[in-house]
PDB file of C-alpha atoms in Angstrom:
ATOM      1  CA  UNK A1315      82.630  80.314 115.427  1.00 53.00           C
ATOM      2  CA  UNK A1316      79.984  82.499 116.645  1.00 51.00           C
ATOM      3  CA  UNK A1317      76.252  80.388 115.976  1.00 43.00           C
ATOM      4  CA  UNK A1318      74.150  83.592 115.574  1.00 58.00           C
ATOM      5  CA  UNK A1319      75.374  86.445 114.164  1.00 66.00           C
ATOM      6  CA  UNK A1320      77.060  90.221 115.777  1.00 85.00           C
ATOM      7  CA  UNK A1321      73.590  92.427 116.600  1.00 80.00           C
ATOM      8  CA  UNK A1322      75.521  94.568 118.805  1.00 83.00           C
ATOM      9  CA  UNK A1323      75.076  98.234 117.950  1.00 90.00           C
ATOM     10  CA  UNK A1324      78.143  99.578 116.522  1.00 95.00           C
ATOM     11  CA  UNK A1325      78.043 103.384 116.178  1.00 96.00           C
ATOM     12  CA  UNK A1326      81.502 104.602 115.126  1.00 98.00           C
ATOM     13  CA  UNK A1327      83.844 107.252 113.310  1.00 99.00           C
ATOM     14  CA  UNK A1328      85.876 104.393 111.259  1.00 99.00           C
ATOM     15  CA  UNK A1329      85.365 100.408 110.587  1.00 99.00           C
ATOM     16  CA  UNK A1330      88.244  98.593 110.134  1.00 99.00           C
ATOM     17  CA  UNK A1331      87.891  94.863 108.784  1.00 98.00           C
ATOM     18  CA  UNK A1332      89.845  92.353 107.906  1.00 97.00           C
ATOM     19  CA  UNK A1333      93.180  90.837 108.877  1.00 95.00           C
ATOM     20  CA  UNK A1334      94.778  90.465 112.590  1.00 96.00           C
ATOM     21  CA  UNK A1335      97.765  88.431 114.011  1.00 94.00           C
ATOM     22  CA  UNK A1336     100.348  88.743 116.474  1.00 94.00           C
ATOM     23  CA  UNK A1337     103.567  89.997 115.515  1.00 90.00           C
ATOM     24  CA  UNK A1338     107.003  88.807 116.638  1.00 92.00           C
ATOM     25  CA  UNK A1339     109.490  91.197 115.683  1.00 89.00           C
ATOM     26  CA  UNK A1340     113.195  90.767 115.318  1.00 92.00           C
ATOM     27  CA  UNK A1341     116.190  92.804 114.725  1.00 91.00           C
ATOM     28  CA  UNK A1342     118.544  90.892 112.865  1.00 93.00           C
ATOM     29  CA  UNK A1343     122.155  92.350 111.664  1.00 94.00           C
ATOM     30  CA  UNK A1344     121.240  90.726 107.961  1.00 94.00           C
ATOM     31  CA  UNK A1345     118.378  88.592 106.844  1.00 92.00           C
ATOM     32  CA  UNK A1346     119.774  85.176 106.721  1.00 91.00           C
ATOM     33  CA  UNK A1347     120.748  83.178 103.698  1.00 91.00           C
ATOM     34  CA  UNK A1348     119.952  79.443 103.278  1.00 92.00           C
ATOM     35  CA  UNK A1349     120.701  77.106 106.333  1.00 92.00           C
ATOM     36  CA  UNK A1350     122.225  80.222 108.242  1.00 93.00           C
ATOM     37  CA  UNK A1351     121.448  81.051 111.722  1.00 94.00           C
ATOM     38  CA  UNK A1352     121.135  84.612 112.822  1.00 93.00           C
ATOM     39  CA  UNK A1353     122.150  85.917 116.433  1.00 95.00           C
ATOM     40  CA  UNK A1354     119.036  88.612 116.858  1.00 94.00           C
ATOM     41  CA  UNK A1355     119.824  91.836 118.761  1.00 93.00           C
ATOM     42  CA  UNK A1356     116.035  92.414 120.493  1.00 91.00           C
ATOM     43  CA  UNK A1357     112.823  90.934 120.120  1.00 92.00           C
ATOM     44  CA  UNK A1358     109.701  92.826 120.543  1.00 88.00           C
ATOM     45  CA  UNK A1359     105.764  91.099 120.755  1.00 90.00           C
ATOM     46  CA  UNK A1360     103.080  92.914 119.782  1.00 89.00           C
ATOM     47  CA  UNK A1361      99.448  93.214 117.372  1.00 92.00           C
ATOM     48  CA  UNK A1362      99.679  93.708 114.050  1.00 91.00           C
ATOM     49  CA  UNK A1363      97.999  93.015 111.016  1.00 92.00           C
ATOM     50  CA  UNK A1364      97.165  95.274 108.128  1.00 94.00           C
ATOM     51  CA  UNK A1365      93.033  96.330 108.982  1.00 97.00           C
ATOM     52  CA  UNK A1366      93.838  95.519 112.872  1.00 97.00           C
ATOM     53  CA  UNK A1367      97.274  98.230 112.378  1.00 96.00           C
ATOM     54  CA  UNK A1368      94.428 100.321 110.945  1.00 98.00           C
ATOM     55  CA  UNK A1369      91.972 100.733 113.635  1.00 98.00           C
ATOM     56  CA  UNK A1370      94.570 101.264 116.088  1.00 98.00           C
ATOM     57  CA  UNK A1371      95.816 103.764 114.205  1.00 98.00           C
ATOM     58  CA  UNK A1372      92.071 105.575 113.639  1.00 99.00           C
ATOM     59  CA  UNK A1373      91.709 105.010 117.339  1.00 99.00           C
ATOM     60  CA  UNK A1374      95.171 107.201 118.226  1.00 98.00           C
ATOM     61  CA  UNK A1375      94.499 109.854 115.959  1.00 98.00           C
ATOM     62  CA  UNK A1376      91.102 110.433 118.109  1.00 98.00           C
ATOM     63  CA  UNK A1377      88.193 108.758 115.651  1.00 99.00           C
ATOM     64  CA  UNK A1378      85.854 106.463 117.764  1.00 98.00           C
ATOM     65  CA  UNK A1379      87.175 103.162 116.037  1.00 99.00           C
ATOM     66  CA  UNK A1380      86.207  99.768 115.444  1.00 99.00           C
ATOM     67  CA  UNK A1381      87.591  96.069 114.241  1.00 98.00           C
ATOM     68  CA  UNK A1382      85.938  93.309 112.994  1.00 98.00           C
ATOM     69  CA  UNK A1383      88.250  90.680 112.070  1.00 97.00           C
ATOM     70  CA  UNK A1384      89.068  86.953 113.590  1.00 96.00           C
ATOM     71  CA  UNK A1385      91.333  86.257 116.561  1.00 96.00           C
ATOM     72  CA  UNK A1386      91.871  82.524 117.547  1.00 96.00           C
ATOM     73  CA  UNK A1387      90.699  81.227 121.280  1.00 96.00           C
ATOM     74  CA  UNK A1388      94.283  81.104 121.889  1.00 96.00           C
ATOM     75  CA  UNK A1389      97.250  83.296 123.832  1.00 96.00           C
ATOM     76  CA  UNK A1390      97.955  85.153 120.931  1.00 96.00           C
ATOM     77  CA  UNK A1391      94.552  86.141 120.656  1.00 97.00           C
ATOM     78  CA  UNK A1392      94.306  87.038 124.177  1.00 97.00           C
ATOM     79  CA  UNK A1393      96.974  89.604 124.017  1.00 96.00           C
ATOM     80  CA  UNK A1394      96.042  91.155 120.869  1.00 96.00           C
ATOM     81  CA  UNK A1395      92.699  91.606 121.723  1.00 97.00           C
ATOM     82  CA  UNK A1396      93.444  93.383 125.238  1.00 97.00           C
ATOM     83  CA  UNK A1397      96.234  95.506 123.172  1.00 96.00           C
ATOM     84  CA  UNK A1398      93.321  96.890 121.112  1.00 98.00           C
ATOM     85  CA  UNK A1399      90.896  97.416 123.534  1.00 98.00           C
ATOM     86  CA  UNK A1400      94.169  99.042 125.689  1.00 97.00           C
ATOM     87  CA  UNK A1401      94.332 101.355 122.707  1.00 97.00           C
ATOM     88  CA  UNK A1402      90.147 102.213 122.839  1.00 98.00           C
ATOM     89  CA  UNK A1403      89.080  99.857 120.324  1.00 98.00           C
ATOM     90  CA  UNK A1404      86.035  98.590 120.307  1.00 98.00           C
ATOM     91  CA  UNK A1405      86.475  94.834 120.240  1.00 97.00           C
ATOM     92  CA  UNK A1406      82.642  93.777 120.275  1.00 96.00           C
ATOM     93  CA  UNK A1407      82.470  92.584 116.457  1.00 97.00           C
ATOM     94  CA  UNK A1408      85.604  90.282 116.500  1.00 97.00           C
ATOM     95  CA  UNK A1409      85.282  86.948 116.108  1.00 95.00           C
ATOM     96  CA  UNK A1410      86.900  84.206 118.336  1.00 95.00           C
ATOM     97  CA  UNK A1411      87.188  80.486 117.280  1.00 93.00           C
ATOM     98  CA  UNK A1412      89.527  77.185 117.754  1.00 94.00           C
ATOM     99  CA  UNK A1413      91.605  78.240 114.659  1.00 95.00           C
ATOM    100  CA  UNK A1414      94.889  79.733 115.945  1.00 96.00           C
ATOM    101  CA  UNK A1415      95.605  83.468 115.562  1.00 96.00           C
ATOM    102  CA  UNK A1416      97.794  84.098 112.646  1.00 95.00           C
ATOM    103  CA  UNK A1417     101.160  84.705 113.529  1.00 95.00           C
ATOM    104  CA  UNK A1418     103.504  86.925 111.403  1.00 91.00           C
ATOM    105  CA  UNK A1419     107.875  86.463 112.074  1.00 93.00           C
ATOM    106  CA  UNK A1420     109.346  89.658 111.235  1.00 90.00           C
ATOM    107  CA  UNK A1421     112.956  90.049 110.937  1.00 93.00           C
ATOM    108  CA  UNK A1422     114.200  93.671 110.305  1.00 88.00           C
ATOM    109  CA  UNK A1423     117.352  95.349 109.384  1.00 89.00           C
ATOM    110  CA  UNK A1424     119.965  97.871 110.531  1.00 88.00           C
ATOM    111  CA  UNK A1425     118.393 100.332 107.411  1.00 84.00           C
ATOM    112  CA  UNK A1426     114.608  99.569 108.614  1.00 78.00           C
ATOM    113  CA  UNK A1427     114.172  96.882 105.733  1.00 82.00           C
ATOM    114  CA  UNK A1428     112.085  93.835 107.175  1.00 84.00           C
ATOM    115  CA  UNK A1429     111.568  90.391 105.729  1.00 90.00           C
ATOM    116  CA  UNK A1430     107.980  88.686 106.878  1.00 89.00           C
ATOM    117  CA  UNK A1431     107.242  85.059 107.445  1.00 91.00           C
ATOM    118  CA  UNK A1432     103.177  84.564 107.694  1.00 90.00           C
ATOM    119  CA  UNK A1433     101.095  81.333 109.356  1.00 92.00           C
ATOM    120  CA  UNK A1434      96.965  82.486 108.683  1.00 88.00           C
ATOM    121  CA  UNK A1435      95.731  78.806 109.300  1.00 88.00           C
ATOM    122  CA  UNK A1436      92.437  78.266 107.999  1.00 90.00           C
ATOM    123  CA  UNK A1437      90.452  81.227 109.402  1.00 91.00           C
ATOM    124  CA  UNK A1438      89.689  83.080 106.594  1.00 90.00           C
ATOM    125  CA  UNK A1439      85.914  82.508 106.117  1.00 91.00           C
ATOM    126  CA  UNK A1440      85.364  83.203 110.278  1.00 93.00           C
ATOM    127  CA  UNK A1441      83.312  86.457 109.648  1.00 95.00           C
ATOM    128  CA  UNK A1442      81.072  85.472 106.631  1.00 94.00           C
ATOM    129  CA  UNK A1443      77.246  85.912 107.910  1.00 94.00           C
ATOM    130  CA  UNK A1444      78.358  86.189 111.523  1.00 95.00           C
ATOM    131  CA  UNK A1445      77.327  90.139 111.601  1.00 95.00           C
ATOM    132  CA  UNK A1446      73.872  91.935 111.479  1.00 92.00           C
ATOM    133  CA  UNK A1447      75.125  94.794 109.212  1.00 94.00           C
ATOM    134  CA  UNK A1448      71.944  96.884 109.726  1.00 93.00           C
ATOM    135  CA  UNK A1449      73.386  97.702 113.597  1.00 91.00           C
ATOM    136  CA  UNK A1450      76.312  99.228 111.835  1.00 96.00           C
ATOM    137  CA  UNK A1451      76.738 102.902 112.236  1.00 96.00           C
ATOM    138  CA  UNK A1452      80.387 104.595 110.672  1.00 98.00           C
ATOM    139  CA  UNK A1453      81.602 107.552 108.918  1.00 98.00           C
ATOM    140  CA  UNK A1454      84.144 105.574 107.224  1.00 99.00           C
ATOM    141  CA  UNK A1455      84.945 101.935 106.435  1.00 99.00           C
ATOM    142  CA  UNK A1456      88.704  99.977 105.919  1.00 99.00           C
ATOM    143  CA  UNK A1457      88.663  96.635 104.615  1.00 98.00           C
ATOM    144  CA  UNK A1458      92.315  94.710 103.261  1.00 95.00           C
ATOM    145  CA  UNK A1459      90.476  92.154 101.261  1.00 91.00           C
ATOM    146  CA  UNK A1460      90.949  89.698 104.279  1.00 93.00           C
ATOM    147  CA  UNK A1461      87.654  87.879 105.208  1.00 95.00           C
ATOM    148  CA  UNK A1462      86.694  88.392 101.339  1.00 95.00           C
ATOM    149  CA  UNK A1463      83.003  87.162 101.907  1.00 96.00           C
ATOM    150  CA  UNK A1464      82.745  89.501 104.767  1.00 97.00           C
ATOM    151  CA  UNK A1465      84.112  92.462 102.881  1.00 97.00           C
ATOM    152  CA  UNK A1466      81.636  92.082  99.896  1.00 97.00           C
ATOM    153  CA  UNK A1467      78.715  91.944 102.586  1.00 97.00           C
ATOM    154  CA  UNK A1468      80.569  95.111 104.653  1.00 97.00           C
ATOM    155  CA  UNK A1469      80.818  96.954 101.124  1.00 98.00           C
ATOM    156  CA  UNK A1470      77.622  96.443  99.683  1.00 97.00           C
ATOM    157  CA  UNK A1471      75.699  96.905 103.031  1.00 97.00           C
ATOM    158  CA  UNK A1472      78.409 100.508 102.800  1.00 98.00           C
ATOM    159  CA  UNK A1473      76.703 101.508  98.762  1.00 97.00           C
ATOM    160  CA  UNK A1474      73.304 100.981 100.369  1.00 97.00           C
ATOM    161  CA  UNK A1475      73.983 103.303 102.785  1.00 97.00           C
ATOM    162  CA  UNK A1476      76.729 106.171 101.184  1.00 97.00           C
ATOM    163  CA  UNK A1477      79.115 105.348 103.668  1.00 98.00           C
ATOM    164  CA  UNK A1478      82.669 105.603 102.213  1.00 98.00           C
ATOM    165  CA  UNK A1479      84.523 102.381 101.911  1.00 99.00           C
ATOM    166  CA  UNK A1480      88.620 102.656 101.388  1.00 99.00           C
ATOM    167  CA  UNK A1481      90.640  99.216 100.278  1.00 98.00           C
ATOM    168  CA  UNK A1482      94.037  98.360 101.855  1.00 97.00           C
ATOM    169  CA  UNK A1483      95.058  97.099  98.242  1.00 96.00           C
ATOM    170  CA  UNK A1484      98.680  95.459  99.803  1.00 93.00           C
ATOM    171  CA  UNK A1485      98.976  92.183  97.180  1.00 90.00           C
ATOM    172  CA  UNK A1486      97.303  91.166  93.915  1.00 93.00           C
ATOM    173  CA  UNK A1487      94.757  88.655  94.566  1.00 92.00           C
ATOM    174  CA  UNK A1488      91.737  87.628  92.663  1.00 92.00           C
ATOM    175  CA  UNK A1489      89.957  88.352  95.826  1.00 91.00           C
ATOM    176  CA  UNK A1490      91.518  91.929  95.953  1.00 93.00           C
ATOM    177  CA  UNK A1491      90.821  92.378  92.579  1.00 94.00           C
ATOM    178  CA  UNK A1492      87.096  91.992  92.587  1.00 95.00           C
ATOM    179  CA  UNK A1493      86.956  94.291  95.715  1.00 97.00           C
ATOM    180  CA  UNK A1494      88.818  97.383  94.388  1.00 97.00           C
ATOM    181  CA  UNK A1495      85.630  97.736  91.947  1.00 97.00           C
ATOM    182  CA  UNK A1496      83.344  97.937  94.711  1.00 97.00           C
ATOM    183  CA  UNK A1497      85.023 100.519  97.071  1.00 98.00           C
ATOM    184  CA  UNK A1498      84.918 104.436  97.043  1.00 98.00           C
ATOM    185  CA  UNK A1499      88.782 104.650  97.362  1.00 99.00           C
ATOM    186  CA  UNK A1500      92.017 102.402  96.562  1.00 99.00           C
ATOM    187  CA  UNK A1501      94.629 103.004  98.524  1.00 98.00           C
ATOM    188  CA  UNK A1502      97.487 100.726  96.651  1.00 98.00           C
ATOM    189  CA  UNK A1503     100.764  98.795  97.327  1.00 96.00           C
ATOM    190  CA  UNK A1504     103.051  99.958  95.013  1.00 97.00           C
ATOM    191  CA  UNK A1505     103.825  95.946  94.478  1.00 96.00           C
ATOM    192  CA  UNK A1506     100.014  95.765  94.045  1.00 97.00           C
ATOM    193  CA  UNK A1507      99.810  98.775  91.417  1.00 98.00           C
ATOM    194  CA  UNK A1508     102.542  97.042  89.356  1.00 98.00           C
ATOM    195  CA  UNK A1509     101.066  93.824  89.285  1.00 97.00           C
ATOM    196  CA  UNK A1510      98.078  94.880  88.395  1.00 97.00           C
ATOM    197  CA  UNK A1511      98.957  97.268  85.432  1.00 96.00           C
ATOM    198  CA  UNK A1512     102.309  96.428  84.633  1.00 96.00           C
ATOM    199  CA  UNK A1513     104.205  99.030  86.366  1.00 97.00           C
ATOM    200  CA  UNK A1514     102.751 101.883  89.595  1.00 97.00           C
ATOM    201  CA  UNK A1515     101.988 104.144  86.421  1.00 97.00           C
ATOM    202  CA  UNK A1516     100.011 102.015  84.799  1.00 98.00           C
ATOM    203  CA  UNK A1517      98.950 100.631  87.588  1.00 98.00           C
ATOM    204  CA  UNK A1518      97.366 103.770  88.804  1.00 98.00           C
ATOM    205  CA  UNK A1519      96.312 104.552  85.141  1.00 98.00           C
ATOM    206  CA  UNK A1520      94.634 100.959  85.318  1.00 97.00           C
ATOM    207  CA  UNK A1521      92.946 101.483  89.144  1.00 98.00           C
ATOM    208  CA  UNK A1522      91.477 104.717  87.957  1.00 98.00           C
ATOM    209  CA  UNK A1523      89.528 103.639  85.359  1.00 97.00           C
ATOM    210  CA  UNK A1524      87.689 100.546  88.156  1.00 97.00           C
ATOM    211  CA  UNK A1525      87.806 103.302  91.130  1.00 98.00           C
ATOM    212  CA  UNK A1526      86.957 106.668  91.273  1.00 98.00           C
ATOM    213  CA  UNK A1527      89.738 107.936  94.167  1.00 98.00           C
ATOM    214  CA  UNK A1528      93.372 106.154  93.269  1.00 99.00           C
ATOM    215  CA  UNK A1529      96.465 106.616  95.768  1.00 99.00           C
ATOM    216  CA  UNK A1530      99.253 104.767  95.281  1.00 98.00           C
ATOM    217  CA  UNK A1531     102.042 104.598  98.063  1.00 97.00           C
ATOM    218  CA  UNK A1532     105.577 104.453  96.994  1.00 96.00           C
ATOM    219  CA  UNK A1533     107.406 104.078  99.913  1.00 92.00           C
ATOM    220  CA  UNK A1534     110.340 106.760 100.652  1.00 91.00           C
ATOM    221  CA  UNK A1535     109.074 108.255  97.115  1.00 95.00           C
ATOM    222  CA  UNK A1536     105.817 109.248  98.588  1.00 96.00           C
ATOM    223  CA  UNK A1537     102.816 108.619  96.176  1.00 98.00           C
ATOM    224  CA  UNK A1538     100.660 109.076  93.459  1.00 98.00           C
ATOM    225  CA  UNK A1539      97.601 109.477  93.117  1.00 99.00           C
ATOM    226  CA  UNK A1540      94.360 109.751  90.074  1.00 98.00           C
ATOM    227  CA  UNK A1541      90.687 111.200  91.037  1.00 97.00           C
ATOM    228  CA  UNK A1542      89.112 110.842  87.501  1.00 90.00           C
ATOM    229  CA  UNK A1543      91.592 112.632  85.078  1.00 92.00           C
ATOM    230  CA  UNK A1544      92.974 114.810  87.964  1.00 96.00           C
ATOM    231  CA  UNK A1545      96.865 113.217  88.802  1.00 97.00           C
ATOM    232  CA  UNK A1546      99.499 114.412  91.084  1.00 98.00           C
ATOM    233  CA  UNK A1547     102.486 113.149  93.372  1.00 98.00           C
ATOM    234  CA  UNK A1548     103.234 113.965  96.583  1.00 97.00           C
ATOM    235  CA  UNK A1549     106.481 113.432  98.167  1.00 95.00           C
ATOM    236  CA  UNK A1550     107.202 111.436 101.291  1.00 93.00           C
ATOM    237  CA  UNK A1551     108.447 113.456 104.324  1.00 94.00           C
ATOM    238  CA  UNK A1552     112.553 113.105 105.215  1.00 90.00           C
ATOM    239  CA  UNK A1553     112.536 110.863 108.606  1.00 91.00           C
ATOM    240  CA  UNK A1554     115.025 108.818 110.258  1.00 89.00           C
ATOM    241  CA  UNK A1555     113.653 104.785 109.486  1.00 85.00           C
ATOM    242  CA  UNK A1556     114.338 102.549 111.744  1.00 85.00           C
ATOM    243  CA  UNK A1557     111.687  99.986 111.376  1.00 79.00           C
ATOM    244  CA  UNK A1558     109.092 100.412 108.023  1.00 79.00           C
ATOM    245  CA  UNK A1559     106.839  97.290 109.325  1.00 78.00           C
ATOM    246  CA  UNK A1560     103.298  98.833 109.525  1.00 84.00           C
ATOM    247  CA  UNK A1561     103.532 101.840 107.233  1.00 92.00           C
ATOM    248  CA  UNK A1562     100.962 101.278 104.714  1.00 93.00           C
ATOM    249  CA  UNK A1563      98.818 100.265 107.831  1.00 95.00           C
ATOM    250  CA  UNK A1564      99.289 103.601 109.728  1.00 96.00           C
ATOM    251  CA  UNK A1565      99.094 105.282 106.494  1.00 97.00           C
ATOM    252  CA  UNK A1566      95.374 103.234 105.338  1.00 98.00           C
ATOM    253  CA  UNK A1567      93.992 104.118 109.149  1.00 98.00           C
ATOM    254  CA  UNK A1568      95.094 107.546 109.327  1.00 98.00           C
ATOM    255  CA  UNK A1569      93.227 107.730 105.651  1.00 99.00           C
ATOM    256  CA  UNK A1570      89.867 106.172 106.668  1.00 99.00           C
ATOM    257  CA  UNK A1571      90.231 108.936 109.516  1.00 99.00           C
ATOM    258  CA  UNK A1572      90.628 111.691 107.804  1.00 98.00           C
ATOM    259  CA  UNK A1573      87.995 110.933 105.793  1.00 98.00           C
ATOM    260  CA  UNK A1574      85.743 110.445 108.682  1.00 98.00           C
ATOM    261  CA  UNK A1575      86.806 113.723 110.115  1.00 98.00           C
ATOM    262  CA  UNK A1576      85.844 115.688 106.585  1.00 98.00           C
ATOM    263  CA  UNK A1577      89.092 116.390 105.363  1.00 98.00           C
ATOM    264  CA  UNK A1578      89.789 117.509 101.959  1.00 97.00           C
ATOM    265  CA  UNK A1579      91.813 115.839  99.186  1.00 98.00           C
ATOM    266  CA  UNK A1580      95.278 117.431  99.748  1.00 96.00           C
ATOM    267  CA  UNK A1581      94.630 117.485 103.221  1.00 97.00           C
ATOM    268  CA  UNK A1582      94.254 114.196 103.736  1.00 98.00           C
ATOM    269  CA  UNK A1583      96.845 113.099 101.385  1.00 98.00           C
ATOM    270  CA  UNK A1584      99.444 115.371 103.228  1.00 97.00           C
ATOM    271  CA  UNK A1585      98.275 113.587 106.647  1.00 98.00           C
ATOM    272  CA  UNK A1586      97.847 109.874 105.973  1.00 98.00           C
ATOM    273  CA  UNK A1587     101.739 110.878 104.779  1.00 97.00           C
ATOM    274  CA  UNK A1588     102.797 111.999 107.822  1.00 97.00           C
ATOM    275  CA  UNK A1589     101.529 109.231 110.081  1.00 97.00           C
ATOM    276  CA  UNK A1590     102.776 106.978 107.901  1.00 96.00           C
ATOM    277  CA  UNK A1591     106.674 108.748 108.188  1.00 94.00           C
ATOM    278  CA  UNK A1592     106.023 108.663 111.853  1.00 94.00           C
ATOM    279  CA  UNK A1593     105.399 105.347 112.482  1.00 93.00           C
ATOM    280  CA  UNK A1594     108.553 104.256 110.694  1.00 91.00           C
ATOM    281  CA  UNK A1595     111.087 106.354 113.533  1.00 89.00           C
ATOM    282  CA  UNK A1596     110.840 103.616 115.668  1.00 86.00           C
ATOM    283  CA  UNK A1597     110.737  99.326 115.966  1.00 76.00           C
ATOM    284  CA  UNK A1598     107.676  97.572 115.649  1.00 73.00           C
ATOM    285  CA  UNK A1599     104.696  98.692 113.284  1.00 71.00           C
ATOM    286  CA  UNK A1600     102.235  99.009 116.507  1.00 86.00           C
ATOM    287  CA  UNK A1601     104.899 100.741 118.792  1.00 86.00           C
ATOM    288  CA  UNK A1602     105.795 103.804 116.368  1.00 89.00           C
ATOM    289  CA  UNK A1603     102.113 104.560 115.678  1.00 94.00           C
ATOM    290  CA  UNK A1604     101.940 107.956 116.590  1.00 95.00           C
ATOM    291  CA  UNK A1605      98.990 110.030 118.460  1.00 96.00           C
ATOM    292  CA  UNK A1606      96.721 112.960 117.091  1.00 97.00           C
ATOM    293  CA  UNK A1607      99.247 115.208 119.347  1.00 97.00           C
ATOM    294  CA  UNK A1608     102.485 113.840 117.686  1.00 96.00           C
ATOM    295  CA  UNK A1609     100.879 114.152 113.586  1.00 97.00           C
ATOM    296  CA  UNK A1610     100.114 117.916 114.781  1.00 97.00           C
ATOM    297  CA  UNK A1611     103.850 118.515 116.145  1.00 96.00           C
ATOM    298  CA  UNK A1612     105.050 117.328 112.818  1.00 95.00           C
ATOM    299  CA  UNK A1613     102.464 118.689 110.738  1.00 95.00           C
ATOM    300  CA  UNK A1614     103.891 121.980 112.431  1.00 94.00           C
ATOM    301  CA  UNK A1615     107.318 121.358 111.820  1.00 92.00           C
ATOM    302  CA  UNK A1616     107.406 119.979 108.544  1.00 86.00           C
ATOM    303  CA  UNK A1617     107.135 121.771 105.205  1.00 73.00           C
ATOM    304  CA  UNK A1618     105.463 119.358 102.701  1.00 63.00           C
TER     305      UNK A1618
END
């Protein structure tokens, strides 16, 4: 790991923090029972990774994006760190080290439904006290409760200095737990919401009363949502799914850049939606992440 901590400069639109790995993604006719083997029909290698999905995501929609995150010294981390920069991220606060770059399996359906297999090695503490916050510049900040020691330092460092913080709430951890108390908005898992309160309504009921912004995503259902004792629902836009790995990550990004870019509440609901819809029309959460360009085509288009 680094022996003196980040001092670069970072000025940016949106921070995204947290999780990366490199993504091998097959289509499989089924997802295979016990001691089965499965034929798969194409194989596709790319980034991924829920705050690393993120920034890419910021970075297409046209925000001047960052990640800070751990990538291993390693081939994996090689190509996901020229994939980023290929996709004008600005790479200068990751963190490189002997641990290998998690690697996620992902075998997806005919009807887009995926099944993930996960290797994180022991990586998790790599950006604790490795960053000299007071360099850090941003309109908007994603964590996804990855690098917990680093996100507490990213969101306190964020209150001191009224930058808005949003939490890729995916799965209930303690870790996760603790964070969604210290963030400006909760974006939320709808596996996450019901583990947390018992069901997404309660969840959400639950969130609210920790957080002051609440969304929770609810797949082809769309979302809900609670700002104080303000609720609504919004419905998910009607797209052909081929692939639904990276979803919530386009979704969380296209959030945190909205946000930077001033958008208001149903605004920014209604686009984090769409990019999220778009990136599911085609294999491989990276690959269908759309552009600024494509969200205002379909914004155009589309009735919501």
């Amino acid at each position: 790991m680094n022996s003196q901590p980040i001092s670069a400069p970072l000025t940016v639109d949106v921070l995204c923090a947290g999780f990366a790995c490199h993504d091998l993604v097959f289509d499989v006719p089924h997802h295979p029972g016990a001691d089965e083997k499965v034929r798969s029909t194409a194989l596709l290698n790319c980034g991924g990774g829920l705050a690393s999905n993120a920034a890419v995501t910021a970075a297409r929609l046209g925000c001047r994006t960052a990640f800070a995150g751990y990538l291993g010294n390693d081939v994996y981390g090689d190509f996901h760190l020229t994939e980023l920069q290929a996709d004008g991220v600005d790479t200068d606060w990751v963190i490189r080290g002997s641990e290998p770059t998690p690697l996620s399996t992902i075998l997806v359906k005919p009807d887009g439904l995926r099944t993930i297999v996960s290797y994180r090695g022991n990586s998790e503490g790599a950006c604790a006290g490795q960053y000299d916050l007071s360099s850090l510049r941003a309109k908007s900040i994603l964590i996804d409760g990855n690098q917990f020691a680093f996100a507490e330092e990213l969101t306190a460092h964020a209150r001191a200095h009224n930058i808005p913080v949003v939490i890729d709430a995916d799965a209930l951890r303690p870790q996760t737990a603790a964070l969604v108390e210290q963030v400006d908005y909760v974006v939320a898992s709808e596996r996450f919401a019901e583990e947390y309160g018992g069901s997404a309504e309660a969840g959400l009921a639950q969130l609210a009363t920790v957080a002051p912004n609440v969304v929770v995503t609810l797949g082809h259902r769309g979302l809900i949502w609670q700002r104080g004792t303000e609720r609504g629902r919004l419905g998910a836009f009607p797209v052909n799914a081929i692939d639904t790995t990276g979803a919530g990550d386009a979704f969380h990004g296209a959030f945190a850049a909205g946000l930077a870019q001033g958008m208001v509440w149903g605004e920014l609901l209604r686009y984090a939606s769409a990019v999220g819809a778009l990136c599911c029309t085609k294999v491989g959460g990276r690959v269908g992440i759309p552009t600024a360009a494509e969200v205002a085509a379909f914004l155009a288009t589309h009735e919501h």
